[in-house]
Structures are given as structure tokens and as C-alpha cells.
Coordinates of C-alpha atoms in Angstrom, one line a residue:
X972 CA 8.5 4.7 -11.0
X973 CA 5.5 4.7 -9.0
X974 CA 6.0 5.0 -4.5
X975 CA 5.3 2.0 -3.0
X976 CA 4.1 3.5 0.2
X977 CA 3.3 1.4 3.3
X978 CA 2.3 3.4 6.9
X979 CA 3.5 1.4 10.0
X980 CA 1.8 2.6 13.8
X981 CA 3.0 1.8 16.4
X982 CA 1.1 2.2 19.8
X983 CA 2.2 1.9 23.4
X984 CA 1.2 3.1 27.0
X985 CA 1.5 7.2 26.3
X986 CA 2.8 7.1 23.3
X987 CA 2.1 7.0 19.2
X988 CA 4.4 6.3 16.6
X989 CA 4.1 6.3 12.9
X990 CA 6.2 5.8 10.1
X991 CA 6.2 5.8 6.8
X992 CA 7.9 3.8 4.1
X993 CA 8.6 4.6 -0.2
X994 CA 9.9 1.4 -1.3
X995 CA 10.6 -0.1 1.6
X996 CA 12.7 2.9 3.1
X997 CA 11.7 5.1 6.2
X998 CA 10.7 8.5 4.8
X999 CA 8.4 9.7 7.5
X1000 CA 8.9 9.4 11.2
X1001 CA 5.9 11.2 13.6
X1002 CA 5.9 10.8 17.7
X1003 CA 3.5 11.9 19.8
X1004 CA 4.1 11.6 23.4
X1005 CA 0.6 12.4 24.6
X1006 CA -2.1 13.0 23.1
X1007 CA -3.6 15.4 25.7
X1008 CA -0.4 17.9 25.1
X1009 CA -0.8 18.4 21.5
X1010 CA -2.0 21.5 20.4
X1011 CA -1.1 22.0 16.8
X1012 CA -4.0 23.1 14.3
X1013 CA -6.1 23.3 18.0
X1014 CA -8.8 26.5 17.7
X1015 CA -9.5 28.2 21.4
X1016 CA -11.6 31.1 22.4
X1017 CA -9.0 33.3 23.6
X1018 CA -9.0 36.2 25.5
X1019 CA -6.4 39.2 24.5
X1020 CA -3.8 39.6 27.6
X1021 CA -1.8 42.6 26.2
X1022 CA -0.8 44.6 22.8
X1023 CA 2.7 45.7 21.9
X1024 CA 2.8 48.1 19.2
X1025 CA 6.1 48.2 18.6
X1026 CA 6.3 44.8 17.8
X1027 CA 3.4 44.8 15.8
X1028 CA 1.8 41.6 18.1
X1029 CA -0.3 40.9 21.0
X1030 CA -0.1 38.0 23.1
X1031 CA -3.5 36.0 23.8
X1032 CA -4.4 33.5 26.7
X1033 CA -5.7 30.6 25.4
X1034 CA -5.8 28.4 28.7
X1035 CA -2.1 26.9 28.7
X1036 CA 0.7 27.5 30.4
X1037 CA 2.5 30.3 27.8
X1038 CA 0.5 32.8 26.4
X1039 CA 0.4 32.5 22.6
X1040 CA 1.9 35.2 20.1
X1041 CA -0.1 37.0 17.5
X1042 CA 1.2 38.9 14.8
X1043 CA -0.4 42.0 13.1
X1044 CA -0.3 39.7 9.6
X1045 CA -2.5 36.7 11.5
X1046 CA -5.4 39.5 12.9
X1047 CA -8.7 39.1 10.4
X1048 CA -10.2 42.7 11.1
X1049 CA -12.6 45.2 8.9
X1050 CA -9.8 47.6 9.7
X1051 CA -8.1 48.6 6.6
X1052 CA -5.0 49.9 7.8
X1053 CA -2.5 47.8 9.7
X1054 CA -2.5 49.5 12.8
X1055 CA -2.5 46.9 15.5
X1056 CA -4.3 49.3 18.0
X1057 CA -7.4 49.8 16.0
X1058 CA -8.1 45.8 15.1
X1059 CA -8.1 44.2 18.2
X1060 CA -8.7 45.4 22.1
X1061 CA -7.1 44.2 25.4
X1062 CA -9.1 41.7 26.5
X1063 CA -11.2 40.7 23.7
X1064 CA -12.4 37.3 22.8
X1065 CA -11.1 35.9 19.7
X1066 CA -11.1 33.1 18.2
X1067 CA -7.6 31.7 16.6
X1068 CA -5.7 28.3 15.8
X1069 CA -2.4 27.2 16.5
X1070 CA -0.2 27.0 13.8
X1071 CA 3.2 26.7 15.5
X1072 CA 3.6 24.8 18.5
X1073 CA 5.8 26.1 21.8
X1074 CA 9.6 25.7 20.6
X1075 CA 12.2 25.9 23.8
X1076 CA 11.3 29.3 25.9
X1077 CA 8.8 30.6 23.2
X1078 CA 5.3 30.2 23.2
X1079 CA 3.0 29.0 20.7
X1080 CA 2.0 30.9 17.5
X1081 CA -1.9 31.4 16.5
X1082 CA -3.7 33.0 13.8
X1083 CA -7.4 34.1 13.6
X1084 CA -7.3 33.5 10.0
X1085 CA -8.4 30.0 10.6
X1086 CA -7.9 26.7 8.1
X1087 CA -9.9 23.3 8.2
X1088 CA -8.3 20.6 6.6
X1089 CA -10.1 17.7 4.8
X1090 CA -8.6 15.2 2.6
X1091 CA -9.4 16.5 -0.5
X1092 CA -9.0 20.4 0.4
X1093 CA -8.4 22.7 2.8
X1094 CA -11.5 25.2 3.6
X1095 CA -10.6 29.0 5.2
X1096 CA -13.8 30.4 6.5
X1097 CA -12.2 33.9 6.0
X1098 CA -10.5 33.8 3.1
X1099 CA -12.7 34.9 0.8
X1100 CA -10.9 35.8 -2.3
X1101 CA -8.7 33.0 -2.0
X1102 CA -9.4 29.6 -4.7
X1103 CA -6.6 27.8 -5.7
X1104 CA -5.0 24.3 -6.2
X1105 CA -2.1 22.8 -5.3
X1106 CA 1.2 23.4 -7.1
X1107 CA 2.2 19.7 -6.6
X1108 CA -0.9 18.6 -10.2
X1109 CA 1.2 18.9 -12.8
X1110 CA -1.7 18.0 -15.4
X1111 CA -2.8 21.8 -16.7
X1112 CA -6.2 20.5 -18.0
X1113 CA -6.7 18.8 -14.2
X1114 CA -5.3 21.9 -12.7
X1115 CA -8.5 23.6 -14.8
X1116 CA -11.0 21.2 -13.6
X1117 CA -10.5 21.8 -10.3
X1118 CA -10.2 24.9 -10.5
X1119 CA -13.3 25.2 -12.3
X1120 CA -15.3 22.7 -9.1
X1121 CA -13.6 25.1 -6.8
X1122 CA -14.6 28.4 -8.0
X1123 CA -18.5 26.8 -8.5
X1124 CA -18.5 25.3 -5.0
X1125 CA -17.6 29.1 -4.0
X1126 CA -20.6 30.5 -5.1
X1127 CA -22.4 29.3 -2.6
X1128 CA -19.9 29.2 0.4
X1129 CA -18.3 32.1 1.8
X1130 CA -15.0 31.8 2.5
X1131 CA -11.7 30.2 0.8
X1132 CA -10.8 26.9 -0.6
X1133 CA -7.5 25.4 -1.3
X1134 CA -8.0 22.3 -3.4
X1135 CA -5.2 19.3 -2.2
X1136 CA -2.8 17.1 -4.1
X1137 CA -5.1 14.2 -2.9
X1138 CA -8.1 15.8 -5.3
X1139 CA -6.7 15.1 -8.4
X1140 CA -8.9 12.5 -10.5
X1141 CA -11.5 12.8 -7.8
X1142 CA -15.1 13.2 -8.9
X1143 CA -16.6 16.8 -8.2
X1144 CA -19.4 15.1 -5.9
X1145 CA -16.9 13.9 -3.6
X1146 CA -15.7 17.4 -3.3
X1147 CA -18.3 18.9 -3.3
X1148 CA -19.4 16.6 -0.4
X1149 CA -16.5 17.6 1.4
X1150 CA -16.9 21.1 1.3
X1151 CA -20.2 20.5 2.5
X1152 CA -18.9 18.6 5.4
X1153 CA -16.5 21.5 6.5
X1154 CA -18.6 24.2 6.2
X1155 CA -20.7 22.6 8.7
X1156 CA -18.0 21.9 11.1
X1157 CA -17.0 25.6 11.2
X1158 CA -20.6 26.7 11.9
X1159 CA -20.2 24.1 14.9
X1160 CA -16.9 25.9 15.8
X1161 CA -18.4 29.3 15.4
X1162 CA -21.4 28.0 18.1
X1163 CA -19.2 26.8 20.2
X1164 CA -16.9 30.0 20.5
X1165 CA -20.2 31.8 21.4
X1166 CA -21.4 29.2 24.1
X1167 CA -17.8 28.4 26.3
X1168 CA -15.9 30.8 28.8
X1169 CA -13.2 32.4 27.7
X1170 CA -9.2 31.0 27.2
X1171 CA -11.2 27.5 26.2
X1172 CA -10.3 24.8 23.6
X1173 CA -13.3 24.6 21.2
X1174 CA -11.5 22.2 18.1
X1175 CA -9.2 19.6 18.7
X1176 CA -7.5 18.5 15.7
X1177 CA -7.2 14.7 14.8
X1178 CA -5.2 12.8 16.5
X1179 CA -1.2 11.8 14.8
X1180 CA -3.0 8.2 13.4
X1181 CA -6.4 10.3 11.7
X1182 CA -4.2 13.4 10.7
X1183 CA -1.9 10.6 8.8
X1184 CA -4.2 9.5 7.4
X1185 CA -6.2 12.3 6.0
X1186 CA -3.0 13.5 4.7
X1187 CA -1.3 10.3 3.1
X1188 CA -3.5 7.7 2.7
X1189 CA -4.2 7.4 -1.4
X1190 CA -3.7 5.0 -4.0
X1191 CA -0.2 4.3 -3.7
X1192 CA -0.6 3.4 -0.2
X1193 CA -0.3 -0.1 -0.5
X1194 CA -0.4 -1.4 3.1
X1195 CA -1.5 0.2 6.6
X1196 CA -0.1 -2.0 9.4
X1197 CA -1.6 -1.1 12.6
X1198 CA -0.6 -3.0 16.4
X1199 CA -3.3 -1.4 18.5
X1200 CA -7.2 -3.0 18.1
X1201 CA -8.7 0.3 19.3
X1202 CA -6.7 2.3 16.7
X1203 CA -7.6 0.2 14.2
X1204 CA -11.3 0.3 14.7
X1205 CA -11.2 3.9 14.8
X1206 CA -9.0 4.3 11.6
X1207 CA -11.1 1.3 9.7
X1208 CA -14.5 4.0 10.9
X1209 CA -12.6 7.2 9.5
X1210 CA -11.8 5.3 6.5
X1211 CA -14.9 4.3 5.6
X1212 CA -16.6 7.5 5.6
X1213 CA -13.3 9.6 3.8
X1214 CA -12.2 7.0 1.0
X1215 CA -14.0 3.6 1.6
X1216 CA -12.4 2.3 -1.2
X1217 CA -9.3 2.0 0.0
X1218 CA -10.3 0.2 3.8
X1219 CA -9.3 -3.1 2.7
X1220 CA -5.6 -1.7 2.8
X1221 CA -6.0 -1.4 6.4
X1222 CA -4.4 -4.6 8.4
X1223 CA -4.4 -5.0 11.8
X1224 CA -1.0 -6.4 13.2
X1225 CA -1.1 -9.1 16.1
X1226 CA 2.5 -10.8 17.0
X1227 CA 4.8 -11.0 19.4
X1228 CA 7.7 -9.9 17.0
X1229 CA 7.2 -5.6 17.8
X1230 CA 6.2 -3.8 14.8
X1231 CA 8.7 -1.4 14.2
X1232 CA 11.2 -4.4 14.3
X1233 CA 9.7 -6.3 12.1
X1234 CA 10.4 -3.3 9.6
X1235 CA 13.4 -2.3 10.4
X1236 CA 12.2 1.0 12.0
X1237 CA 13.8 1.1 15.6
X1238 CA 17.3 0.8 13.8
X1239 CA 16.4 3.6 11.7
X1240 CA 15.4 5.2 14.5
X1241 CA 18.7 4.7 16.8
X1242 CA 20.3 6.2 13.6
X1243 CA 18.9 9.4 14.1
X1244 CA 20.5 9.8 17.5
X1245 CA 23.4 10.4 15.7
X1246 CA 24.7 13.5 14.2
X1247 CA 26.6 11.7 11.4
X1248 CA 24.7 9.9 8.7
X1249 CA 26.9 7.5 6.4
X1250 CA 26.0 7.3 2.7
X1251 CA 26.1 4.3 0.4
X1252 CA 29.3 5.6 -1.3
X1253 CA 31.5 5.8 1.9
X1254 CA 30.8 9.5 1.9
X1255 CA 28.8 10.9 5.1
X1256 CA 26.9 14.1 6.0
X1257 CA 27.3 15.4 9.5
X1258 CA 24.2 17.1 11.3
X1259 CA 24.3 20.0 13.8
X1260 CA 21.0 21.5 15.2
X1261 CA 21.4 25.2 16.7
X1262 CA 18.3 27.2 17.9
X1263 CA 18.6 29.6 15.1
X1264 CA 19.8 27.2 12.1
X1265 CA 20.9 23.9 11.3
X1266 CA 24.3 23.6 9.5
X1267 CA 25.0 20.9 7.6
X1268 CA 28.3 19.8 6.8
X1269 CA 29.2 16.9 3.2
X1270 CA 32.3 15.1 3.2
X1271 CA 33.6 12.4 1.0
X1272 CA 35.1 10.1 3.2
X1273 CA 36.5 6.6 2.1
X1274 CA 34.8 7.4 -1.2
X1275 CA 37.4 8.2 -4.2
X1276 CA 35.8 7.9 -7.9
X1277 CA 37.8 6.0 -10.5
X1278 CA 38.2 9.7 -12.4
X1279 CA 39.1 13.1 -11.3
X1280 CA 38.6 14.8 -8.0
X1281 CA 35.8 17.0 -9.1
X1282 CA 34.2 13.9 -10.0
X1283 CA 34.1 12.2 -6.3
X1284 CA 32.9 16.2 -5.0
X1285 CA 30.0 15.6 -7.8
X1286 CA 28.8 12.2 -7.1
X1287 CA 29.1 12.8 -3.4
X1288 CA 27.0 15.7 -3.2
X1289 CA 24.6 14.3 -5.7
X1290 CA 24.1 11.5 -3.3
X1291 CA 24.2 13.7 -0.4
X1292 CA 21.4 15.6 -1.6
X1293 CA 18.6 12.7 -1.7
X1294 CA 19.9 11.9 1.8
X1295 CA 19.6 15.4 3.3
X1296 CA 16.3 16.2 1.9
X1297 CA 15.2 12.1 3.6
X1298 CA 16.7 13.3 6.7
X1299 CA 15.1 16.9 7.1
X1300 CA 11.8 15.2 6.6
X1301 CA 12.7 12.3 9.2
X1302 CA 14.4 14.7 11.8
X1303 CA 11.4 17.3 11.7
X1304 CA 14.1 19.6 10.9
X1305 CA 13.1 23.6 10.1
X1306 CA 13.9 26.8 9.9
X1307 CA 17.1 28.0 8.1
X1308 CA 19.2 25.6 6.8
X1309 CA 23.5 25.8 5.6
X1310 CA 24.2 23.0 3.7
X1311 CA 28.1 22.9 3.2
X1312 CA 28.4 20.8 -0.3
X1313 CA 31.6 19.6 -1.3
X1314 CA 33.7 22.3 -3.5
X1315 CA 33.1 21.9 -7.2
X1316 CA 34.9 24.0 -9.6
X1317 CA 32.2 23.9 -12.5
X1318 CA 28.8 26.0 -12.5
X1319 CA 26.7 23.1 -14.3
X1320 CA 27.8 20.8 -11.4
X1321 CA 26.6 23.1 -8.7
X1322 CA 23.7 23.2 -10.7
X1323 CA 23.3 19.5 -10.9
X1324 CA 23.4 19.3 -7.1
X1325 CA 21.0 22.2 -6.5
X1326 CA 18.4 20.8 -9.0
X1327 CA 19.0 17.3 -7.3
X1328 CA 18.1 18.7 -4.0
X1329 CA 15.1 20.5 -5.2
X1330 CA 13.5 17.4 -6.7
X1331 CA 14.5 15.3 -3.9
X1332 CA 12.3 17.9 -1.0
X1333 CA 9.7 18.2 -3.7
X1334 CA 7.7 14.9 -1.8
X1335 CA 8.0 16.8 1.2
X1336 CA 4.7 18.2 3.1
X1337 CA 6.8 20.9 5.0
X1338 CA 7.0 24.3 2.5
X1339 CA 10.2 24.3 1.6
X1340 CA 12.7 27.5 -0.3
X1341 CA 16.1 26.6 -1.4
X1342 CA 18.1 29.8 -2.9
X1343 CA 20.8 29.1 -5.3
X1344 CA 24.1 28.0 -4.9
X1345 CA 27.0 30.6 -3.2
X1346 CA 29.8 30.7 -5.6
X1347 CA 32.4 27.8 -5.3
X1348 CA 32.2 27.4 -1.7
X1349 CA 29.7 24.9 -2.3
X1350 CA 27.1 26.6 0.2
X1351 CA 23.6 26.5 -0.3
X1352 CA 20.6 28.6 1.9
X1353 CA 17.3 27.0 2.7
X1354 CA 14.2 27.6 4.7
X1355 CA 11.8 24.7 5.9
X1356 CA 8.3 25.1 7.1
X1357 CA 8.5 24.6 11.1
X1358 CA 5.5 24.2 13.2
X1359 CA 6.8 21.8 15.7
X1360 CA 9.3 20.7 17.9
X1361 CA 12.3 19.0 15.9
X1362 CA 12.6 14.8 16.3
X1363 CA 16.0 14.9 18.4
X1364 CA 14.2 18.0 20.6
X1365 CA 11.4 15.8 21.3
X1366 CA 13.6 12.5 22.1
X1367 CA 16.1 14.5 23.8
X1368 CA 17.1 16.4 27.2
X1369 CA 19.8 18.8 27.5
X1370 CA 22.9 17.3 29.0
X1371 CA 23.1 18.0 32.9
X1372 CA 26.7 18.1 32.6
X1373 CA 27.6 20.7 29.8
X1374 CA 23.7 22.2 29.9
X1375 CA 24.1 21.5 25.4
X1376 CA 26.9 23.2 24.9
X1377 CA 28.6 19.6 24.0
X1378 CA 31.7 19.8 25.6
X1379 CA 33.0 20.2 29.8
X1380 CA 35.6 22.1 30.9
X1381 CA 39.2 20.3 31.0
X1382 CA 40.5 19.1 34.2
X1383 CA 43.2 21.8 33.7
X1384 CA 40.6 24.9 33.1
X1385 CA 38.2 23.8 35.7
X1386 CA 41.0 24.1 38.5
X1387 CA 40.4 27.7 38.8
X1388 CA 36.4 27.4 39.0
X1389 CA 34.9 26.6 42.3
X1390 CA 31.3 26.8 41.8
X1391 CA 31.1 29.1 39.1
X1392 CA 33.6 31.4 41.1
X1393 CA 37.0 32.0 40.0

């Protein structure tokens, strides 16, 4: 069945917020607080504070408040050998992006092997061995034909190209045209680095409403709904020169009723407050974020199938898997992930529910790995692509009382504290 897929923003003093709906259900969910603070996908001329060799990293000043972590693997050098010493120097200029923003204490993450996204592709000045397309064209013969653009295009631009999901059925002028396009933005970038002081931003990435988007906006986008005049001028503009065929789906939203209300969306959005998430069967999945992992626990609740007992663990988890995979992608969630499935006795059942999940996270952007199921506890390992603060980190503040922790000391315990003191 094909996505019905309408994008909702939402804009108020200091703050952005889209969302975005498949068939009428919230999939998406992006905040951003202030524009001025966001640095993901930013490129700076940074300057080289200090280089730890045992780490195999260096950290780099880029002109913000942490200094930014740089790992041996993100260093583009014509050194050969990986010796962290004899690529870069203590304070040198480089140039890098930021591909992870600053998560709790830690800084940000950069790379010098830089990416420039467009709609159709993804261009990487230094990457020049690297053509490919993405994995999400299942059509071989398409697969070939881009391919086939893509290697062409390359012999006459140096560097790497990366051709996106959005490319597929697209003519080879238009990407052509856009390779064209990004090439010349990195020579701009590459002036820029030589002309500005050092620990200076010289590429700010899109704003959240552009980036969206560049990145969703296609054919089965069926409506854009927009609140704010000014962001709908500049996204009608971006449209037109991107995919001008589609700028009629671009509406501009004036009521009194509040967008996201009108949709549904601020309920949805109170929801993810909560740590527990009720499923249509009676069944509920319970959600707890730690700084290293997120665990994630299935129950079946009031549910009860008609049948047998490994019948309700099936159904349930089956069900609980479209949900999770929803809710990762809503809640921003990554890293490593413990999902605790419901016990099933039978290997094709666990099978079932793994395949389920898999095809559920498959519409997610993020990179996602899921390894297979452990034995009959029902526990299944997964890693998703984090490069940003998680939804509840960004809406939240630590308790004052219990500092996260989640629970206070009972009356009884705390009698023999005073002050921390025993």
C-alpha cells in the first residue's frame, strides 16, 4: 500500500517543530529549540588543541564551548599508516564537520572526511573511490542506471558520490545538475576555510524545515502544512529550485485552531513523556533510557488470545515490534538497544518477530543493526545511528530532587543523612 505522507511545521517564538505523518499516524517528530545552537552537519576551520596517542584522537577547537573529538578513522591524511602523530600537528588548521552533536558531558564529534548532502545524492569531496547507491532501490536494473550516471558524473569530479533513495526514476540531467551544484558549494567552502581566522564556522547546514525537506519531500508527500508566512516563503523558494513540481503541495496554514492540534500532534506528543506505551491489543511496552543503552521491556497485559499462551506472547510481540521501531524513530532513540520480547517457546516465532522488527525500522533514516534473537529469553540486541540529543533529553531536565536517579530516599533511610553526612 502506498504511504500517505503529510509534513505538519509548527513555528513559534524560539522554537521549530515538525512532524510527520504515514496514513495519518505520527512517525517523525523533530524539535529545534534554536536555531543559532544547532551544529549538526556544521563545517568549521578548526584549529588542533591537543593529540592523545593512546586514544588514537585529538581534540580540535572549533569556536564553542567543548572542544570536539576526532578519531584516527575521521583524519583524511596522505599518511599511509595510521599513526595519529604523523597525520595531523598540534595546532593545525583543519577543516571538519560535525557529525554527532554534544550528548550530556561529551563534546561534539567531527570528521575531516566531509559530506554535502543534496536531495538526490550525497557528494564527499574526499572520497574518491567511493560510487555507490542506496540499499533502500530494490529495482536491480534502476540500481544499474544509477550506477551507471554516477560512475560518468565521476569522471569529471573528483571526489565521492552516494546516490539517495530520492534519485530513483529521476532523469540523469537533474543529477547531473545537482552534482554540479555541490561541487561548487565545496569550492565556496574550501575559499572560505582559506579566507576566515581560525576555530570559525564556514557551512551552516539547512535549517530543521529545508533539511526536512531535502530529505522527505517526494511523491508520496501528499500535503505540506506550514503556520509560519516567513517559513513558507522560504520553503515555497527552496522548492522551486529542488523539485518544482511538487510546490503546489505546499499549503500555508492560517487559523486560530494550533496546528499540531488540529492533527492530533500535541497528544502524541504528551504520550511520549511517558515511559509506558499501550498497544491496541491491551498489551504495552515500557521505555527506559540509560546513558549507555535503552532497555526495553514487552508485556501482555489485559491481552489473552482465544488459543494457547504462546499464541498471546506471538501476537503481542508481533505488534510490539511495529510500535518499538515507531517509537525509536519518534523518541530520537540510539545507541544500543535490549528489547525484552515476550518468551516464545518456538524458533519460527522468534523468527517471525525478528523479521517483523526488521521490516518495520527499514523506513527509518537512522542506520540501524538488529542481531538475532538470544535463545528463548526473548532478548534481542540492536544498535541505532545516534547523532543527536534523544526527544525526552531535549524536552527534559534532570529531577532536582533525586538528580535522575528516579527515586528519593525513604523518610526512614534519610533519618541518618544530614546533608549528605551520616
Amino acid at each position: 500500500m502506498k504511504k500517505k505522507v503529510i509534513i505538519v511545521v509548527n513555528k513559534s517564538i524560539g522554537e521549530t517543530k515538525v512532524a510527520v505523518l504515514e496514513n495519518d499516524k505520527l512517525f517523525d517528530l523533530f524539535i529545534e529549540v534554536k536555531e543559532s545552537e544547532k551544529i549538526l552537519n556544521n563545517i568549521y576551520r578548526g584549529r588542533v588543541q591537543n593529540i592523545v596517542p593512546a586514544l588514537g584522537s585529538a581534540f580540535v577547537d572549533i569556536g564553542i564551548n567543548k572542544s570536539a573529538y576526532l578519531s584516527v578513522d575521521n583524519i583524511v591524511s596522505r599518511c599511509s599508516e595510521k599513526n595519529i602523530k604523523n597525520m595531523i600537528k598540534s595546532g593545525q588548521d583543519i577543516i571538519v564537520q560535525v557529525y554527532k552533536e554534544a550528548i550530556n558531558n561529551k563534546g561534539p564529534k567531527v570528521t575531516m572526511n566531509i559530506s554535502l548532502p543534496g536531495r538526490l545524492l550525497v557528494y564527499i569531496p574526499f572520497g574518491n573511490n567511493v560510487v555507490g547507491v542506496s540499499k533502500k532501490i530494490k529495482n536491480k536494473q534502476e540500481c544499474k542506471r544509477l550506477r551507471d550516471i554516477a560512475n560518468e558524473v565521476k569522471k569529471n569530479v573528483s571526489g565521492g558520490i552516494i546516490v539517495r533513495t530520492e534519485a530513483e526514476k529521476v532523469k540523469e540531467v537533474e543529477i547531473k545538475n545537482e552534482v554540479s551544484y555541490l561541487t561548487r558549494l565545496w569550492v565556496s567552502i574550501v575559499e572560505k576555510f582559506k579566507n576566515v581566522e581560525s576555530t570559525n564556522l564556514i557551512h551552516k547546514d539547512l535549517g530543521i524545515v529545508l533539511q526536512i525537506v531535502r530529505d522527505y519531500f517526494s511523491d508520496d508527500v501528499t500535503l505540506m502544512h506550514i503556520d509560519s508566512r516567513k517559513e513558507f516563503n522560504d520553503v515555497v523558494d527552496f522548492v522551486k529550485i529542488v523539485v518544482p513540481e511538487l510546490a503546489d503541495k505546499i499549503v500555508f496554514y492560517n487559523s486560530k485552531v494550533p496546528i499540531f492540534k488540529l492533527y492530533g500532534i500535541e497528544e502524541e506528543i504528551d504520550k511520549l513523556c511517558s515511559n509506558k506505551v499501550g498497544l491496541n491489543s491491551g498489551g504495552y511496552i515500557v521505555i527506559q533510557e540509560a546513558e549507555s543503552l535503552c532497555a526495553i521491556d514487552v508485556n501482555s497485559g489485559k491481552f489473552t488470545s482465544k488459543f494457547t499462551q504462546e499464541e498471546t506472547a506471538v501476537l503481542t510481540n508481533l505488534e510490539a515490534s511495529e510500535e518499538i521501531a515507531r517509537q525509536l524513530r519518534l523518541r530520537n532513540i540510539g545507541g544500543i538497544i535490549v528489547i525484552d520480547f515476550i518468551d516464545m517457546k518456538k524458533a519460527a516465532d522468534r523468527r517471525r518477530v525478528l523479521d517483523r522488527l526488521c521490516e518495520a525500522a527499514m523506513s527509518d533514516k537512522a542506520k540501524i543493526k538488529v542481531w538475532p534473537m538470544i535463545n528463548k529469553l526473548g532478548l534481542i540486541e540492536m544498535t541505532r545511528e545516534r547523532k543527536k540529543k534523544s526527544l525526552f533529553s531535549l524536552l527534559s531536565d534532570a529531577c532536582p530532587v533525586c538528580q535522575g536517579l528516579g527515586f528519593v530516599f525513604s523518610k526512614k533511610r534519610s533519618n541518618f543523612y544530614v546533608d549528605g553526612v551520616k
